Tab-separated table of C-alpha atoms in Angstrom:
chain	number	residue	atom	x	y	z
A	119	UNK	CA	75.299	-52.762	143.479
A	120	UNK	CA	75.863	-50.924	140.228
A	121	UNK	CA	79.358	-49.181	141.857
A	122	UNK	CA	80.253	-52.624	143.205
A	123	UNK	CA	80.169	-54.114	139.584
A	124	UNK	CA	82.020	-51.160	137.877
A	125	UNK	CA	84.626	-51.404	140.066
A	126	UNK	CA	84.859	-55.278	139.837
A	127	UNK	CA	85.142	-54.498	135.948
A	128	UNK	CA	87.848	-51.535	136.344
A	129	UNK	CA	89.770	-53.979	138.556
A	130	UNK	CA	89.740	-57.192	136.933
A	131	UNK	CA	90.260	-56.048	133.296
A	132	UNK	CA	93.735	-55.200	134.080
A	133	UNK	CA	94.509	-58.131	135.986
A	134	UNK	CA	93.390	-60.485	133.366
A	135	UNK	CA	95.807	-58.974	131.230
A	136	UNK	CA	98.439	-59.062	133.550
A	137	UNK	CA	97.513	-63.048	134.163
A	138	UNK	CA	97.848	-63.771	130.394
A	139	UNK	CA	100.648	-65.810	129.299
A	140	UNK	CA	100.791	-66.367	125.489
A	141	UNK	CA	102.884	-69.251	125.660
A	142	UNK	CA	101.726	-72.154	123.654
A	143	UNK	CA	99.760	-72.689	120.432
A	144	UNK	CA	97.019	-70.313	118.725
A	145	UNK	CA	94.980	-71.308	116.040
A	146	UNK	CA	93.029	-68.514	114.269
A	147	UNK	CA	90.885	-67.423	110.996
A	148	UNK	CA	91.132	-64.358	108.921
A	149	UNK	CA	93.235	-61.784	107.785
A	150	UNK	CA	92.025	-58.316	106.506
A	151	UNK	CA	90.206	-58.540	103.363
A	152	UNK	CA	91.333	-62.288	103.041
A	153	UNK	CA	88.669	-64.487	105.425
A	154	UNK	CA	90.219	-67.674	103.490
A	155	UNK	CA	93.571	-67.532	105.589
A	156	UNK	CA	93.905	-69.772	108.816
A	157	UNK	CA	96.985	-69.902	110.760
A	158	UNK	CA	98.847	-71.975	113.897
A	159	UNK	CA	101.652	-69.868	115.734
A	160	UNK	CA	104.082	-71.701	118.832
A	161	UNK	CA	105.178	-69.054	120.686
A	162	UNK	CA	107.883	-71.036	122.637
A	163	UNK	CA	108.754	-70.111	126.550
A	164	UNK	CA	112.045	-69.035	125.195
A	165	UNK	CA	110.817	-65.853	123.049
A	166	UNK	CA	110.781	-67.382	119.588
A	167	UNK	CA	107.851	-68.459	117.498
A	168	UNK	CA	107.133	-70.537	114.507
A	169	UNK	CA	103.954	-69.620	112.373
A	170	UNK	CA	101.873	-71.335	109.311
A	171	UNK	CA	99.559	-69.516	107.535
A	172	UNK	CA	97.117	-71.235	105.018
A	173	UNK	CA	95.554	-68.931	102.446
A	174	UNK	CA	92.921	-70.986	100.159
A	175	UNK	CA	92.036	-70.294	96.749
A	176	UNK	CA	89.768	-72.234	95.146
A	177	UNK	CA	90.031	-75.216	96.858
A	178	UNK	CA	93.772	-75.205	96.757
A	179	UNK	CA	95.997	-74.340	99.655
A	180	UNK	CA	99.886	-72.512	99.833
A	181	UNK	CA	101.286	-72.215	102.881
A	182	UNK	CA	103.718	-69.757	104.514
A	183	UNK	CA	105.825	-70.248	107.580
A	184	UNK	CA	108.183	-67.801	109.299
A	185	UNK	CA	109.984	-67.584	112.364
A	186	UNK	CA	111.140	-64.972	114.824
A	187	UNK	CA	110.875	-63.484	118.466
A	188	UNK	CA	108.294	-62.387	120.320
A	189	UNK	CA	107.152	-60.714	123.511
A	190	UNK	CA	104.813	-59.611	125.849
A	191	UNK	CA	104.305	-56.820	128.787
A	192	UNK	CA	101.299	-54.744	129.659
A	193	UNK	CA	98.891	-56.247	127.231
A	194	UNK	CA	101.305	-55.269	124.465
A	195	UNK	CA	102.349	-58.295	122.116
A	196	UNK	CA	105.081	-57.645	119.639
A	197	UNK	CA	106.319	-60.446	116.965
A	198	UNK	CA	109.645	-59.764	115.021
A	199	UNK	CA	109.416	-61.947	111.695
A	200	UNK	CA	113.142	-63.169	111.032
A	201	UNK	CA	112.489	-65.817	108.434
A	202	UNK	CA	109.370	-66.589	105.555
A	203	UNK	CA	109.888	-69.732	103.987
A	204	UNK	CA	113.553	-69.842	105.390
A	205	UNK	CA	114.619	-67.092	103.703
A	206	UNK	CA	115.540	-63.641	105.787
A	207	UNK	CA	112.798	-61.144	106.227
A	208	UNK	CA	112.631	-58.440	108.457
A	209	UNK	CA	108.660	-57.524	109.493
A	210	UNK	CA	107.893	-55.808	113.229
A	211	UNK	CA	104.128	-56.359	114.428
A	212	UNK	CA	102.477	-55.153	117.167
A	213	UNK	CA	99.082	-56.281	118.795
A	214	UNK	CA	97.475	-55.139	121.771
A	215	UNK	CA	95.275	-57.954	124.488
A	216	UNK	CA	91.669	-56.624	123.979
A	217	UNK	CA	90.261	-59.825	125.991
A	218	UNK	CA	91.365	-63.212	127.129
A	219	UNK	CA	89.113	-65.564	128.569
A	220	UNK	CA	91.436	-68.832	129.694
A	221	UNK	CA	91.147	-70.101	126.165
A	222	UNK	CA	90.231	-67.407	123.486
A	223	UNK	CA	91.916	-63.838	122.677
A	224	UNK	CA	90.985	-60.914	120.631
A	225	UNK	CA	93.803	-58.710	119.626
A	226	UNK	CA	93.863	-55.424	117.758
A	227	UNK	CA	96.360	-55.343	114.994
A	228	UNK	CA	97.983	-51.571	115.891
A	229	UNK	CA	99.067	-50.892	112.568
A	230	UNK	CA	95.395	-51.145	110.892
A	231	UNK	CA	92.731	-51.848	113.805
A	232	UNK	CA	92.353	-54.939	112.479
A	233	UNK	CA	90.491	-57.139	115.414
A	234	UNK	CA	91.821	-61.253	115.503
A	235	UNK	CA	90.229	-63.695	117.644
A	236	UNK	CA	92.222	-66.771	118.115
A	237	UNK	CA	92.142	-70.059	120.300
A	238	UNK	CA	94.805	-71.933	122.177
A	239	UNK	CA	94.977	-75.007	121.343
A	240	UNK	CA	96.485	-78.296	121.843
A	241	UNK	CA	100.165	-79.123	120.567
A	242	UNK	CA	99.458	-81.828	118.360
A	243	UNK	CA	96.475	-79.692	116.399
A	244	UNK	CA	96.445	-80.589	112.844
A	245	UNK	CA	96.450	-77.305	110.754
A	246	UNK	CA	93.071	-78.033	109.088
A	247	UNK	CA	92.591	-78.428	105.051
A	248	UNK	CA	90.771	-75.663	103.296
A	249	UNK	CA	87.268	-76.306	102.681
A	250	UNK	CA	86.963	-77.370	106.728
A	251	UNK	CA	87.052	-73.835	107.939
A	252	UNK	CA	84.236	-72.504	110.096
């Protein structure tokens, strides 16, 4: 029973990877070393994304959008920032699929380890107003 379940584990953990598609819209919480920063990315079937980011401080928000490409193979997700705020900026990231369960990922930030969880959500979701994070 035990060999039966390992192997069930070995198998599907790549193939739930390999089922991911990260089209659509994320909503998330947390940076590093900055839990009062929420942010909504559209990653578009086409390979480009659009991104807020909300970082409170006391009880006011700023907001930060960019733009850029993305992709994704072999659990691998890499985002090329073209634009902040409509101006040019050039800012390579690279995150690898830790788990995906048909409505929540966790990522690992490669450059620092850092772990995000995020949520796909619906199209029309509201970016919420600081104060109304969980």
């Amino acid at each position: 029973m035990l060999r039966h379940l390992l192997l069930y584990l070995l198998l599907a953990g790549p193939a739930a990877a390999a089922a991911f598609s990260p089209v659509g819209v994320w909503y998330g919480e947390g940076e590093p070393g900055d839990p009062n920063t929420m942010w909504l990315v559209r990653l578009s079937p086409d390979g480009g994304f659009t991104a807020q980011f909300r970082f409170c401080r006391n009880r006011q928000s700023f907001d930060q959008f960019e733009t850029g490409t993305w992709s994704f193979k072999d659990g691998l997700e890499e985002l090329l920032t073209r634009t902040v705020n409509g101006r040019p900026s050039q800012d390579d990231n690279s995150y690898r699929l830790l788990s995906y369960d048909g409505r929540k990922q966790v990522y690992r930030y490669l450059r620092t380890g850092f772990v995000f969880t995020s949520v796909r959500v619906d199209g029309k979701f509201p970016m919420p107003q600081c104060g109304l994070m969980s």
